[in-house]
mmCIF file of C-alpha atoms in Angstrom:
data_model
loop_
_atom_site.group_PDB
_atom_site.id
_atom_site.type_symbol
_atom_site.label_atom_id
_atom_site.label_comp_id
_atom_site.label_asym_id
_atom_site.label_seq_id
_atom_site.Cartn_x
_atom_site.Cartn_y
_atom_site.Cartn_z
ATOM 1 C CA UNK A 152 5.660 29.183 4.672
ATOM 2 C CA UNK A 153 5.280 30.453 0.842
ATOM 3 C CA UNK A 154 4.650 27.463 -1.324
ATOM 4 C CA UNK A 155 2.783 24.025 -1.321
ATOM 5 C CA UNK A 156 6.503 22.273 -2.570
ATOM 6 C CA UNK A 157 8.528 24.028 0.615
ATOM 7 C CA UNK A 158 5.248 22.480 2.715
ATOM 8 C CA UNK A 159 5.089 19.089 0.768
ATOM 9 C CA UNK A 160 9.063 18.637 1.432
ATOM 10 C CA UNK A 161 9.668 19.843 4.627
ATOM 11 C CA UNK A 162 6.320 17.498 6.206
ATOM 12 C CA UNK A 163 6.923 14.475 3.695
ATOM 13 C CA UNK A 164 3.801 14.970 1.978
ATOM 14 C CA UNK A 165 5.232 12.565 -1.128
ATOM 15 C CA UNK A 166 5.499 9.572 0.769
ATOM 16 C CA UNK A 167 2.288 10.189 3.204
ATOM 17 C CA UNK A 168 0.002 10.472 0.042
ATOM 18 C CA UNK A 169 1.962 7.373 -1.754
ATOM 19 C CA UNK A 170 1.343 5.358 1.758
ATOM 20 C CA UNK A 171 -2.690 6.736 1.852
ATOM 21 C CA UNK A 172 -2.707 5.684 -2.179
ATOM 22 C CA UNK A 173 -1.129 2.219 -1.051
ATOM 23 C CA UNK A 174 -4.098 1.574 1.729
ATOM 24 C CA UNK A 175 -6.731 2.601 -0.249
ATOM 25 C CA UNK A 176 -5.683 -0.048 -3.271
ATOM 26 C CA UNK A 177 -5.709 -2.374 -0.138
ATOM 27 C CA UNK A 178 -9.503 -1.654 1.220
ATOM 28 C CA UNK A 179 -10.722 -1.495 -2.726
ATOM 29 C CA UNK A 180 -9.249 -4.781 -3.150
ATOM 30 C CA UNK A 181 -9.578 -6.941 -0.444
ATOM 31 C CA UNK A 182 -12.126 -5.162 1.545
ATOM 32 C CA UNK A 183 -11.602 -2.325 3.709
ATOM 33 C CA UNK A 184 -13.084 -4.108 7.456
ATOM 34 C CA UNK A 185 -11.428 -7.297 9.229
ATOM 35 C CA UNK A 186 -13.770 -9.842 9.635
ATOM 36 C CA UNK A 187 -12.476 -11.618 12.602
ATOM 37 C CA UNK A 188 -12.829 -10.536 16.275
ATOM 38 C CA UNK A 189 -9.664 -12.055 17.968
ATOM 39 C CA UNK A 190 -6.170 -10.357 17.558
ATOM 40 C CA UNK A 191 -4.148 -12.731 17.113
ATOM 41 C CA UNK A 192 -6.796 -14.080 13.754
ATOM 42 C CA UNK A 193 -6.875 -10.087 12.609
ATOM 43 C CA UNK A 194 -3.103 -10.002 12.313
ATOM 44 C CA UNK A 195 -2.966 -13.317 10.483
ATOM 45 C CA UNK A 196 -5.660 -11.572 8.215
ATOM 46 C CA UNK A 197 -3.513 -8.664 7.454
ATOM 47 C CA UNK A 198 -0.687 -10.639 6.932
ATOM 48 C CA UNK A 199 -3.061 -12.655 4.365
ATOM 49 C CA UNK A 200 -4.125 -9.378 2.603
ATOM 50 C CA UNK A 201 -0.542 -8.187 2.450
ATOM 51 C CA UNK A 202 0.366 -11.320 0.890
ATOM 52 C CA UNK A 203 -2.268 -11.058 -1.570
ATOM 53 C CA UNK A 204 -1.924 -7.762 -2.586
ATOM 54 C CA UNK A 205 1.831 -8.673 -3.103
ATOM 55 C CA UNK A 206 1.254 -11.376 -4.871
ATOM 56 C CA UNK A 207 -1.886 -9.080 -7.494
ATOM 57 C CA UNK A 208 1.000 -6.094 -7.635
ATOM 58 C CA UNK A 209 3.392 -8.692 -8.738
ATOM 59 C CA UNK A 210 2.088 -10.085 -11.509
ATOM 60 C CA UNK A 211 1.845 -6.566 -12.720
ATOM 61 C CA UNK A 212 5.224 -5.682 -12.719
ATOM 62 C CA UNK A 213 6.848 -6.333 -16.695
ATOM 63 C CA UNK A 214 9.542 -8.247 -16.866
ATOM 64 C CA UNK A 215 12.953 -6.712 -17.594
ATOM 65 C CA UNK A 216 15.585 -8.430 -18.893
ATOM 66 C CA UNK A 217 18.902 -6.893 -20.068
ATOM 67 C CA UNK A 218 19.707 -6.532 -24.143
ATOM 68 C CA UNK A 219 22.908 -6.091 -25.357
#
């Protein structure tokens, strides 16, 4: 295949890298394990983690406004 750039484009490496980084952030901030045993409870726990992560991400986003 010749170069890393071609390989990365062909196999979607950038998207994969972004998703792996996102999962690393989730695990570091919220813990790497689910504490509940029941599958439905784990789904709820996961949704709660995602909601918390989205809230934290939103707090770090800049507020933009149009300057005329």
